[in-house]
mmCIF file of the C-alpha atoms, coordinates in Angstrom:
data_MODEL
# 
_entry.id   MODEL 
# 
loop_
_atom_site.group_PDB 
_atom_site.id 
_atom_site.type_symbol 
_atom_site.label_atom_id 
_atom_site.label_alt_id 
_atom_site.label_comp_id 
_atom_site.label_asym_id 
_atom_site.label_entity_id 
_atom_site.label_seq_id 
_atom_site.pdbx_PDB_ins_code 
_atom_site.Cartn_x 
_atom_site.Cartn_y 
_atom_site.Cartn_z 
_atom_site.occupancy 
_atom_site.B_iso_or_equiv 
_atom_site.pdbx_formal_charge 
_atom_site.auth_seq_id 
_atom_site.auth_comp_id 
_atom_site.auth_asym_id 
_atom_site.auth_atom_id 
_atom_site.pdbx_PDB_model_num 
ATOM 1   C CA . MET A 1 1   ? 7.429   4.354   0.324   1.00 0.00 ? 1   MET A CA 1 
ATOM 2   C CA . THR A 1 2   ? 10.292  3.980   -0.354  1.00 0.00 ? 2   THR A CA 1 
ATOM 3   C CA . GLN A 1 3   ? 13.169  6.130   0.817   1.00 0.00 ? 3   GLN A CA 1 
ATOM 4   C CA . VAL A 1 4   ? 16.339  6.973   -1.159  1.00 0.00 ? 4   VAL A CA 1 
ATOM 5   C CA . LEU A 1 5   ? 19.365  6.643   1.977   1.00 0.00 ? 5   LEU A CA 1 
ATOM 6   C CA . ARG A 1 6   ? 22.172  7.912   -0.356  1.00 0.00 ? 6   ARG A CA 1 
ATOM 7   C CA . LYS A 1 7   ? 23.112  8.929   -4.130  1.00 0.00 ? 7   LYS A CA 1 
ATOM 8   C CA . LEU A 1 8   ? 25.596  7.376   -6.387  1.00 0.00 ? 8   LEU A CA 1 
ATOM 9   C CA . VAL A 1 9   ? 27.545  4.266   -4.871  1.00 0.00 ? 9   VAL A CA 1 
ATOM 10  C CA . THR A 1 10  ? 28.938  1.786   -6.453  1.00 0.00 ? 10  THR A CA 1 
ATOM 11  C CA . PHE A 1 11  ? 27.995  -2.030  -6.234  1.00 0.00 ? 11  PHE A CA 1 
ATOM 12  C CA . ASP A 1 12  ? 30.917  -2.565  -4.624  1.00 0.00 ? 12  ASP A CA 1 
ATOM 13  C CA . GLU A 1 13  ? 30.158  0.706   -2.207  1.00 0.00 ? 13  GLU A CA 1 
ATOM 14  C CA . PHE A 1 14  ? 27.246  -0.827  -0.910  1.00 0.00 ? 14  PHE A CA 1 
ATOM 15  C CA . VAL A 1 15  ? 28.338  -4.080  -0.223  1.00 0.00 ? 15  VAL A CA 1 
ATOM 16  C CA . ALA A 1 16  ? 31.048  -3.024  2.043   1.00 0.00 ? 16  ALA A CA 1 
ATOM 17  C CA . LYS A 1 17  ? 28.590  -0.732  3.633   1.00 0.00 ? 17  LYS A CA 1 
ATOM 18  C CA . TYR A 1 18  ? 25.207  -2.990  3.692   1.00 0.00 ? 18  TYR A CA 1 
ATOM 19  C CA . PRO A 1 19  ? 23.976  -2.737  6.954   1.00 0.00 ? 19  PRO A CA 1 
ATOM 20  C CA . ASN A 1 20  ? 23.018  -6.092  7.566   1.00 0.00 ? 20  ASN A CA 1 
ATOM 21  C CA . ASN A 1 21  ? 22.303  -6.613  11.643  1.00 0.00 ? 21  ASN A CA 1 
ATOM 22  C CA . THR A 1 22  ? 19.402  -3.849  11.274  1.00 0.00 ? 22  THR A CA 1 
ATOM 23  C CA . GLY A 1 23  ? 16.690  -6.516  9.960   1.00 0.00 ? 23  GLY A CA 1 
ATOM 24  C CA . GLN A 1 24  ? 15.957  -3.567  7.361   1.00 0.00 ? 24  GLN A CA 1 
ATOM 25  C CA . ARG A 1 25  ? 16.576  -4.500  3.732   1.00 0.00 ? 25  ARG A CA 1 
ATOM 26  C CA . TYR A 1 26  ? 18.314  -2.030  1.131   1.00 0.00 ? 26  TYR A CA 1 
ATOM 27  C CA . GLU A 1 27  ? 18.786  -3.269  -2.502  1.00 0.00 ? 27  GLU A CA 1 
ATOM 28  C CA . LEU A 1 28  ? 20.820  -1.077  -4.612  1.00 0.00 ? 28  LEU A CA 1 
ATOM 29  C CA . TYR A 1 29  ? 19.083  0.595   -8.006  1.00 0.00 ? 29  TYR A CA 1 
ATOM 30  C CA . ASP A 1 30  ? 21.594  2.017   -10.289 1.00 0.00 ? 30  ASP A CA 1 
ATOM 31  C CA . GLY A 1 31  ? 23.589  3.339   -7.536  1.00 0.00 ? 31  GLY A CA 1 
ATOM 32  C CA . VAL A 1 32  ? 20.700  4.919   -5.561  1.00 0.00 ? 32  VAL A CA 1 
ATOM 33  C CA . ILE A 1 33  ? 20.350  2.902   -1.881  1.00 0.00 ? 33  ILE A CA 1 
ATOM 34  C CA . ILE A 1 34  ? 17.100  2.751   -1.519  1.00 0.00 ? 34  ILE A CA 1 
ATOM 35  C CA . GLU A 1 35  ? 15.326  1.181   1.563   1.00 0.00 ? 35  GLU A CA 1 
ATOM 36  C CA . MET A 1 36  ? 12.688  -0.919  1.141   1.00 0.00 ? 36  MET A CA 1 
ATOM 37  C CA . PRO A 1 37  ? 9.147   -0.884  2.983   1.00 0.00 ? 37  PRO A CA 1 
ATOM 38  C CA . PRO A 1 38  ? 8.369   -3.244  6.368   1.00 0.00 ? 38  PRO A CA 1 
ATOM 39  C CA . PRO A 1 39  ? 7.343   -6.166  5.368   1.00 0.00 ? 39  PRO A CA 1 
ATOM 40  C CA . THR A 1 40  ? 3.611   -6.363  6.906   1.00 0.00 ? 40  THR A CA 1 
ATOM 41  C CA . GLY A 1 41  ? 2.919   -10.330 8.530   1.00 0.00 ? 41  GLY A CA 1 
ATOM 42  C CA . ASP A 1 42  ? 0.596   -11.341 5.518   1.00 0.00 ? 42  ASP A CA 1 
ATOM 43  C CA . HIS A 1 43  ? 3.347   -10.622 3.120   1.00 0.00 ? 43  HIS A CA 1 
ATOM 44  C CA . GLU A 1 44  ? 5.607   -12.924 5.279   1.00 0.00 ? 44  GLU A CA 1 
ATOM 45  C CA . GLU A 1 45  ? 3.202   -15.447 5.139   1.00 0.00 ? 45  GLU A CA 1 
ATOM 46  C CA . VAL A 1 46  ? 3.026   -15.271 1.258   1.00 0.00 ? 46  VAL A CA 1 
ATOM 47  C CA . ILE A 1 47  ? 6.729   -15.369 0.943   1.00 0.00 ? 47  ILE A CA 1 
ATOM 48  C CA . GLY A 1 48  ? 6.547   -18.677 3.529   1.00 0.00 ? 48  GLY A CA 1 
ATOM 49  C CA . PHE A 1 49  ? 4.340   -20.774 1.966   1.00 0.00 ? 49  PHE A CA 1 
ATOM 50  C CA . LEU A 1 50  ? 5.725   -20.353 -1.444  1.00 0.00 ? 50  LEU A CA 1 
ATOM 51  C CA . ALA A 1 51  ? 9.125   -20.953 -0.277  1.00 0.00 ? 51  ALA A CA 1 
ATOM 52  C CA . THR A 1 52  ? 8.161   -24.382 1.554   1.00 0.00 ? 52  THR A CA 1 
ATOM 53  C CA . LYS A 1 53  ? 5.632   -25.649 -1.113  1.00 0.00 ? 53  LYS A CA 1 
ATOM 54  C CA . ILE A 1 54  ? 8.794   -24.741 -3.846  1.00 0.00 ? 54  ILE A CA 1 
ATOM 55  C CA . THR A 1 55  ? 11.578  -26.658 -1.703  1.00 0.00 ? 55  THR A CA 1 
ATOM 56  C CA . LEU A 1 56  ? 9.207   -29.838 -1.577  1.00 0.00 ? 56  LEU A CA 1 
ATOM 57  C CA . GLU A 1 57  ? 8.809   -29.646 -5.196  1.00 0.00 ? 57  GLU A CA 1 
ATOM 58  C CA . TYR A 1 58  ? 12.910  -29.402 -6.146  1.00 0.00 ? 58  TYR A CA 1 
ATOM 59  C CA . SER A 1 59  ? 13.334  -31.851 -2.977  1.00 0.00 ? 59  SER A CA 1 
ATOM 60  C CA . ARG A 1 60  ? 10.889  -34.473 -4.458  1.00 0.00 ? 60  ARG A CA 1 
ATOM 61  C CA . LEU A 1 61  ? 12.614  -34.129 -8.218  1.00 0.00 ? 61  LEU A CA 1 
ATOM 62  C CA . ASN A 1 62  ? 16.197  -34.325 -6.347  1.00 0.00 ? 62  ASN A CA 1 
ATOM 63  C CA . LEU A 1 63  ? 16.979  -31.025 -8.150  1.00 0.00 ? 63  LEU A CA 1 
ATOM 64  C CA . HIS A 1 64  ? 20.174  -29.501 -6.724  1.00 0.00 ? 64  HIS A CA 1 
ATOM 65  C CA . TYR A 1 65  ? 18.458  -26.088 -5.994  1.00 0.00 ? 65  TYR A CA 1 
ATOM 66  C CA . PHE A 1 66  ? 18.186  -24.405 -2.656  1.00 0.00 ? 66  PHE A CA 1 
ATOM 67  C CA . ILE A 1 67  ? 16.661  -20.922 -1.615  1.00 0.00 ? 67  ILE A CA 1 
ATOM 68  C CA . PRO A 1 68  ? 18.859  -19.034 0.289   1.00 0.00 ? 68  PRO A CA 1 
ATOM 69  C CA . LYS A 1 69  ? 18.121  -16.483 2.862   1.00 0.00 ? 69  LYS A CA 1 
ATOM 70  C CA . THR A 1 70  ? 20.011  -13.343 1.653   1.00 0.00 ? 70  THR A CA 1 
ATOM 71  C CA . VAL A 1 71  ? 21.863  -13.005 -1.775  1.00 0.00 ? 71  VAL A CA 1 
ATOM 72  C CA . PHE A 1 72  ? 21.858  -10.207 -4.078  1.00 0.00 ? 72  PHE A CA 1 
ATOM 73  C CA . VAL A 1 73  ? 21.342  -10.348 -7.826  1.00 0.00 ? 73  VAL A CA 1 
ATOM 74  C CA . LYS A 1 74  ? 22.950  -8.437  -9.662  1.00 0.00 ? 74  LYS A CA 1 
ATOM 75  C CA . PRO A 1 75  ? 22.450  -7.467  -13.390 1.00 0.00 ? 75  PRO A CA 1 
ATOM 76  C CA . VAL A 1 76  ? 26.259  -7.530  -14.808 1.00 0.00 ? 76  VAL A CA 1 
ATOM 77  C CA . GLU A 1 77  ? 26.151  -4.051  -16.543 1.00 0.00 ? 77  GLU A CA 1 
ATOM 78  C CA . LYS A 1 78  ? 24.236  -1.970  -13.495 1.00 0.00 ? 78  LYS A CA 1 
ATOM 79  C CA . GLU A 1 79  ? 25.595  -0.477  -10.222 1.00 0.00 ? 79  GLU A CA 1 
ATOM 80  C CA . SER A 1 80  ? 22.082  -2.271  -8.799  1.00 0.00 ? 80  SER A CA 1 
ATOM 81  C CA . ALA A 1 81  ? 21.585  -5.031  -6.472  1.00 0.00 ? 81  ALA A CA 1 
ATOM 82  C CA . TYR A 1 82  ? 17.972  -6.909  -6.014  1.00 0.00 ? 82  TYR A CA 1 
ATOM 83  C CA . SER A 1 83  ? 17.408  -9.407  -2.574  1.00 0.00 ? 83  SER A CA 1 
ATOM 84  C CA . PRO A 1 84  ? 14.354  -10.727 -4.202  1.00 0.00 ? 84  PRO A CA 1 
ATOM 85  C CA . ASP A 1 85  ? 11.457  -12.075 -2.025  1.00 0.00 ? 85  ASP A CA 1 
ATOM 86  C CA . VAL A 1 86  ? 12.202  -15.740 -3.256  1.00 0.00 ? 86  VAL A CA 1 
ATOM 87  C CA . LEU A 1 87  ? 15.249  -16.878 -5.067  1.00 0.00 ? 87  LEU A CA 1 
ATOM 88  C CA . ILE A 1 88  ? 15.809  -20.306 -6.413  1.00 0.00 ? 88  ILE A CA 1 
ATOM 89  C CA . LEU A 1 89  ? 19.434  -21.218 -6.815  1.00 0.00 ? 89  LEU A CA 1 
ATOM 90  C CA . ASN A 1 90  ? 21.031  -23.672 -9.115  1.00 0.00 ? 90  ASN A CA 1 
ATOM 91  C CA . GLN A 1 91  ? 24.056  -24.824 -7.106  1.00 0.00 ? 91  GLN A CA 1 
ATOM 92  C CA . PRO A 1 92  ? 26.297  -26.220 -9.447  1.00 0.00 ? 92  PRO A CA 1 
ATOM 93  C CA . ASN A 1 93  ? 26.717  -23.140 -10.929 1.00 0.00 ? 93  ASN A CA 1 
ATOM 94  C CA . LEU A 1 94  ? 27.649  -21.270 -8.584  1.00 0.00 ? 94  LEU A CA 1 
ATOM 95  C CA . VAL A 1 95  ? 31.059  -22.248 -9.205  1.00 0.00 ? 95  VAL A CA 1 
ATOM 96  C CA . ASN A 1 96  ? 31.015  -19.783 -11.717 1.00 0.00 ? 96  ASN A CA 1 
ATOM 97  C CA . GLU A 1 97  ? 29.734  -16.956 -10.339 1.00 0.00 ? 97  GLU A CA 1 
ATOM 98  C CA . PRO A 1 98  ? 32.775  -14.178 -9.776  1.00 0.00 ? 98  PRO A CA 1 
ATOM 99  C CA . LEU A 1 99  ? 30.985  -12.904 -6.543  1.00 0.00 ? 99  LEU A CA 1 
ATOM 100 C CA . TRP A 1 100 ? 29.545  -15.455 -4.946  1.00 0.00 ? 100 TRP A CA 1 
ATOM 101 C CA . LYS A 1 101 ? 32.373  -16.699 -2.529  1.00 0.00 ? 101 LYS A CA 1 
ATOM 102 C CA . LYS A 1 102 ? 32.927  -13.114 -0.883  1.00 0.00 ? 102 LYS A CA 1 
ATOM 103 C CA . GLU A 1 103 ? 29.867  -10.953 -1.592  1.00 0.00 ? 103 GLU A CA 1 
ATOM 104 C CA . SER A 1 104 ? 26.685  -14.195 -2.142  1.00 0.00 ? 104 SER A CA 1 
ATOM 105 C CA . THR A 1 105 ? 25.995  -12.431 -4.743  1.00 0.00 ? 105 THR A CA 1 
ATOM 106 C CA . VAL A 1 106 ? 24.666  -14.160 -8.523  1.00 0.00 ? 106 VAL A CA 1 
ATOM 107 C CA . THR A 1 107 ? 24.733  -12.560 -11.706 1.00 0.00 ? 107 THR A CA 1 
ATOM 108 C CA . GLN A 1 108 ? 24.438  -15.226 -14.017 1.00 0.00 ? 108 GLN A CA 1 
ATOM 109 C CA . ALA A 1 109 ? 21.092  -16.356 -15.422 1.00 0.00 ? 109 ALA A CA 1 
ATOM 110 C CA . ALA A 1 110 ? 22.504  -20.230 -15.063 1.00 0.00 ? 110 ALA A CA 1 
ATOM 111 C CA . SER A 1 111 ? 22.129  -19.833 -11.490 1.00 0.00 ? 111 SER A CA 1 
ATOM 112 C CA . ILE A 1 112 ? 18.679  -18.389 -10.891 1.00 0.00 ? 112 ILE A CA 1 
ATOM 113 C CA . PRO A 1 113 ? 16.162  -21.059 -12.220 1.00 0.00 ? 113 PRO A CA 1 
ATOM 114 C CA . LEU A 1 114 ? 13.078  -18.916 -10.757 1.00 0.00 ? 114 LEU A CA 1 
ATOM 115 C CA . VAL A 1 115 ? 13.070  -15.408 -8.843  1.00 0.00 ? 115 VAL A CA 1 
ATOM 116 C CA . ILE A 1 116 ? 9.819   -14.669 -7.243  1.00 0.00 ? 116 ILE A CA 1 
ATOM 117 C CA . GLU A 1 117 ? 8.816   -11.087 -5.749  1.00 0.00 ? 117 GLU A CA 1 
ATOM 118 C CA . VAL A 1 118 ? 5.853   -10.745 -3.495  1.00 0.00 ? 118 VAL A CA 1 
ATOM 119 C CA . VAL A 1 119 ? 4.003   -7.231  -4.021  1.00 0.00 ? 119 VAL A CA 1 
ATOM 120 C CA . SER A 1 120 ? 4.022   -4.312  -1.818  1.00 0.00 ? 120 SER A CA 1 
ATOM 121 C CA . THR A 1 121 ? 3.501   -0.715  -1.525  1.00 0.00 ? 121 THR A CA 1 
ATOM 122 C CA . ASN A 1 122 ? 6.768   0.098   -3.964  1.00 0.00 ? 122 ASN A CA 1 
ATOM 123 C CA . TRP A 1 123 ? 5.270   -2.078  -6.818  1.00 0.00 ? 123 TRP A CA 1 
ATOM 124 C CA . ARG A 1 124 ? 6.607   -0.132  -9.767  1.00 0.00 ? 124 ARG A CA 1 
ATOM 125 C CA . ASP A 1 125 ? 9.914   -1.509  -8.931  1.00 0.00 ? 125 ASP A CA 1 
ATOM 126 C CA . ASP A 1 126 ? 8.220   -5.443  -9.261  1.00 0.00 ? 126 ASP A CA 1 
ATOM 127 C CA . TYR A 1 127 ? 6.103   -4.603  -12.486 1.00 0.00 ? 127 TYR A CA 1 
ATOM 128 C CA . LEU A 1 128 ? 8.634   -2.307  -13.944 1.00 0.00 ? 128 LEU A CA 1 
ATOM 129 C CA . LYS A 1 129 ? 12.614  -1.917  -13.002 1.00 0.00 ? 129 LYS A CA 1 
ATOM 130 C CA . LYS A 1 130 ? 12.892  -5.554  -12.075 1.00 0.00 ? 130 LYS A CA 1 
ATOM 131 C CA . TYR A 1 131 ? 10.876  -7.224  -14.307 1.00 0.00 ? 131 TYR A CA 1 
ATOM 132 C CA . ALA A 1 132 ? 13.539  -5.038  -17.194 1.00 0.00 ? 132 ALA A CA 1 
ATOM 133 C CA . ASP A 1 133 ? 16.787  -6.340  -15.557 1.00 0.00 ? 133 ASP A CA 1 
ATOM 134 C CA . TYR A 1 134 ? 15.268  -9.771  -15.053 1.00 0.00 ? 134 TYR A CA 1 
ATOM 135 C CA . GLU A 1 135 ? 14.454  -10.151 -18.618 1.00 0.00 ? 135 GLU A CA 1 
ATOM 136 C CA . GLU A 1 136 ? 17.667  -8.163  -19.926 1.00 0.00 ? 136 GLU A CA 1 
ATOM 137 C CA . MET A 1 137 ? 19.936  -10.875 -17.393 1.00 0.00 ? 137 MET A CA 1 
ATOM 138 C CA . GLY A 1 138 ? 17.851  -13.991 -19.259 1.00 0.00 ? 138 GLY A CA 1 
ATOM 139 C CA . ILE A 1 139 ? 16.479  -14.981 -16.156 1.00 0.00 ? 139 ILE A CA 1 
ATOM 140 C CA . PRO A 1 140 ? 14.124  -17.842 -17.260 1.00 0.00 ? 140 PRO A CA 1 
ATOM 141 C CA . GLU A 1 141 ? 11.114  -17.270 -14.838 1.00 0.00 ? 141 GLU A CA 1 
ATOM 142 C CA . TYR A 1 142 ? 10.196  -14.661 -13.001 1.00 0.00 ? 142 TYR A CA 1 
ATOM 143 C CA . TRP A 1 143 ? 6.915   -14.330 -10.483 1.00 0.00 ? 143 TRP A CA 1 
ATOM 144 C CA . ILE A 1 144 ? 4.857   -11.566 -9.524  1.00 0.00 ? 144 ILE A CA 1 
ATOM 145 C CA . VAL A 1 145 ? 2.636   -12.242 -6.515  1.00 0.00 ? 145 VAL A CA 1 
ATOM 146 C CA . ASP A 1 146 ? -0.026  -9.487  -5.815  1.00 0.00 ? 146 ASP A CA 1 
ATOM 147 C CA . TYR A 1 147 ? -2.033  -11.171 -3.352  1.00 0.00 ? 147 TYR A CA 1 
ATOM 148 C CA . ALA A 1 148 ? -3.373  -7.960  -2.092  1.00 0.00 ? 148 ALA A CA 1 
ATOM 149 C CA . ALA A 1 149 ? -4.157  -6.217  -5.563  1.00 0.00 ? 149 ALA A CA 1 
ATOM 150 C CA . LEU A 1 150 ? -1.560  -3.366  -5.267  1.00 0.00 ? 150 LEU A CA 1 
ATOM 151 C CA . GLY A 1 151 ? -0.224  -2.737  -8.886  1.00 0.00 ? 151 GLY A CA 1 
ATOM 152 C CA . GLY A 1 152 ? -1.486  -0.471  -11.652 1.00 0.00 ? 152 GLY A CA 1 
ATOM 153 C CA . ARG A 1 153 ? -4.981  -1.366  -13.503 1.00 0.00 ? 153 ARG A CA 1 
ATOM 154 C CA . GLU A 1 154 ? -2.519  -2.700  -16.564 1.00 0.00 ? 154 GLU A CA 1 
ATOM 155 C CA . PHE A 1 155 ? -1.398  -5.290  -14.535 1.00 0.00 ? 155 PHE A CA 1 
ATOM 156 C CA . ILE A 1 156 ? -4.245  -6.743  -12.702 1.00 0.00 ? 156 ILE A CA 1 
ATOM 157 C CA . GLY A 1 157 ? -7.301  -5.113  -14.187 1.00 0.00 ? 157 GLY A CA 1 
ATOM 158 C CA . LYS A 1 158 ? -9.950  -2.584  -13.424 1.00 0.00 ? 158 LYS A CA 1 
ATOM 159 C CA . PRO A 1 159 ? -11.259 -3.204  -10.894 1.00 0.00 ? 159 PRO A CA 1 
ATOM 160 C CA . LYS A 1 160 ? -8.173  -4.333  -9.438  1.00 0.00 ? 160 LYS A CA 1 
ATOM 161 C CA . GLN A 1 161 ? -7.941  -7.863  -7.954  1.00 0.00 ? 161 GLN A CA 1 
ATOM 162 C CA . PRO A 1 162 ? -5.485  -10.215 -6.877  1.00 0.00 ? 162 PRO A CA 1 
ATOM 163 C CA . THR A 1 163 ? -2.943  -11.464 -9.346  1.00 0.00 ? 163 THR A CA 1 
ATOM 164 C CA . LEU A 1 164 ? -0.199  -13.609 -9.843  1.00 0.00 ? 164 LEU A CA 1 
ATOM 165 C CA . LEU A 1 165 ? 1.944   -13.233 -13.277 1.00 0.00 ? 165 LEU A CA 1 
ATOM 166 C CA . VAL A 1 166 ? 4.638   -15.627 -14.346 1.00 0.00 ? 166 VAL A CA 1 
ATOM 167 C CA . CYS A 1 167 ? 6.599   -14.054 -16.523 1.00 0.00 ? 167 CYS A CA 1 
ATOM 168 C CA . CYS A 1 168 ? 9.046   -17.084 -18.902 1.00 0.00 ? 168 CYS A CA 1 
ATOM 169 C CA . LEU A 1 169 ? 11.370  -16.276 -21.084 1.00 0.00 ? 169 LEU A CA 1 
ATOM 170 C CA . GLU A 1 170 ? 10.826  -16.621 -24.475 1.00 0.00 ? 170 GLU A CA 1 
ATOM 171 C CA . GLU A 1 171 ? 13.620  -15.375 -27.491 1.00 0.00 ? 171 GLU A CA 1 
ATOM 172 C CA . GLY A 1 172 ? 14.815  -12.708 -25.195 1.00 0.00 ? 172 GLY A CA 1 
ATOM 173 C CA . GLU A 1 173 ? 11.383  -11.426 -23.559 1.00 0.00 ? 173 GLU A CA 1 
ATOM 174 C CA . TYR A 1 174 ? 9.127   -12.426 -21.149 1.00 0.00 ? 174 TYR A CA 1 
ATOM 175 C CA . ARG A 1 175 ? 6.061   -13.773 -22.197 1.00 0.00 ? 175 ARG A CA 1 
ATOM 176 C CA . ILE A 1 176 ? 3.506   -13.444 -19.556 1.00 0.00 ? 176 ILE A CA 1 
ATOM 177 C CA . SER A 1 177 ? 0.455   -15.347 -17.841 1.00 0.00 ? 177 SER A CA 1 
ATOM 178 C CA . LYS A 1 178 ? -1.870  -14.421 -15.332 1.00 0.00 ? 178 LYS A CA 1 
ATOM 179 C CA . PHE A 1 179 ? -3.545  -16.680 -12.671 1.00 0.00 ? 179 PHE A CA 1 
ATOM 180 C CA . ARG A 1 180 ? -6.300  -15.839 -10.473 1.00 0.00 ? 180 ARG A CA 1 
ATOM 181 C CA . GLY A 1 181 ? -8.388  -17.219 -8.211  1.00 0.00 ? 181 GLY A CA 1 
ATOM 182 C CA . ASP A 1 182 ? -8.938  -21.095 -8.830  1.00 0.00 ? 182 ASP A CA 1 
ATOM 183 C CA . ASP A 1 183 ? -6.225  -20.953 -11.288 1.00 0.00 ? 183 ASP A CA 1 
ATOM 184 C CA . ARG A 1 184 ? -3.607  -23.866 -11.154 1.00 0.00 ? 184 ARG A CA 1 
ATOM 185 C CA . ILE A 1 185 ? -0.168  -21.981 -11.696 1.00 0.00 ? 185 ILE A CA 1 
ATOM 186 C CA . GLN A 1 186 ? 1.912   -22.914 -14.739 1.00 0.00 ? 186 GLN A CA 1 
ATOM 187 C CA . SER A 1 187 ? 5.252   -22.890 -13.916 1.00 0.00 ? 187 SER A CA 1 
ATOM 188 C CA . PRO A 1 188 ? 7.982   -24.445 -16.645 1.00 0.00 ? 188 PRO A CA 1 
ATOM 189 C CA . THR A 1 189 ? 10.521  -23.887 -14.050 1.00 0.00 ? 189 THR A CA 1 
ATOM 190 C CA . PHE A 1 190 ? 8.140   -26.828 -11.749 1.00 0.00 ? 190 PHE A CA 1 
ATOM 191 C CA . PRO A 1 191 ? 5.570   -28.103 -14.332 1.00 0.00 ? 191 PRO A CA 1 
ATOM 192 C CA . GLU A 1 192 ? 4.010   -31.011 -11.981 1.00 0.00 ? 192 GLU A CA 1 
ATOM 193 C CA . LEU A 1 193 ? 3.689   -28.129 -9.201  1.00 0.00 ? 193 LEU A CA 1 
ATOM 194 C CA . ASN A 1 194 ? -0.037  -28.320 -7.889  1.00 0.00 ? 194 ASN A CA 1 
ATOM 195 C CA . LEU A 1 195 ? -0.777  -24.590 -6.528  1.00 0.00 ? 195 LEU A CA 1 
ATOM 196 C CA . THR A 1 196 ? -3.406  -22.837 -7.263  1.00 0.00 ? 196 THR A CA 1 
ATOM 197 C CA . ALA A 1 197 ? -3.551  -18.545 -7.225  1.00 0.00 ? 197 ALA A CA 1 
ATOM 198 C CA . GLU A 1 198 ? -6.154  -18.671 -4.170  1.00 0.00 ? 198 GLU A CA 1 
ATOM 199 C CA . GLN A 1 199 ? -3.813  -20.780 -2.148  1.00 0.00 ? 199 GLN A CA 1 
ATOM 200 C CA . ILE A 1 200 ? -1.333  -18.514 -2.797  1.00 0.00 ? 200 ILE A CA 1 
ATOM 201 C CA . PHE A 1 201 ? -2.694  -15.304 -2.190  1.00 0.00 ? 201 PHE A CA 1 
ATOM 202 C CA . ARG A 1 202 ? -4.706  -16.782 1.043   1.00 0.00 ? 202 ARG A CA 1 
ATOM 203 C CA . ALA A 1 203 ? -1.471  -18.664 2.488   1.00 0.00 ? 203 ALA A CA 1 
ATOM 204 C CA . GLY A 1 204 ? -1.722  -16.417 6.358   1.00 0.00 ? 204 GLY A CA 1 
ATOM 205 C CA . THR A 1 205 ? -5.215  -17.977 5.916   1.00 0.00 ? 205 THR A CA 1 
ATOM 206 C CA . VAL A 1 206 ? -5.541  -21.203 8.492   1.00 0.00 ? 206 VAL A CA 1 
ATOM 207 C CA . SER A 1 207 ? -8.801  -23.563 7.945   1.00 0.00 ? 207 SER A CA 1 
# 
């Protein structure tokens, strides 16, 4: 479960006091500091696998993208700040980001071709809150990777099964495509990416 540490702080206060040397992750949800659940080994292996495969793909395409270690995504009109599991940044647009140089924070959809959240016990944040805020920001592509089938049945079916949701912005709203098993992931950002859902879900399995 997420734990509320403090209520009603501004983004500036959060950034100024963010404890970045503890190994623990925190996010800001409408002025409330949230301690994120400790990651599991499987969770980290899925993140590492995705980051590696996507890095290889944008490098192959000679795109000026990179995956940062620690960056906040801030909806402009809210006192919120998210630290995605995998965040692809469009480096040329960072000169237009007012908070980038001093606070390692991005606020513009033009800076974020793709954002990925790997689902853990706080799954409602990924499926509901972050989904709504990323959509409102205009981020063109958002993946929800539910490798452990933790999300609600309305999202991943009944019985629950591992599912990867690719949310693509169309006319200001996300269109959701769901991938399971041997389905090849269809990504508008990386249309030639050759990955199946099962490869991602089993990232921690060495054969």
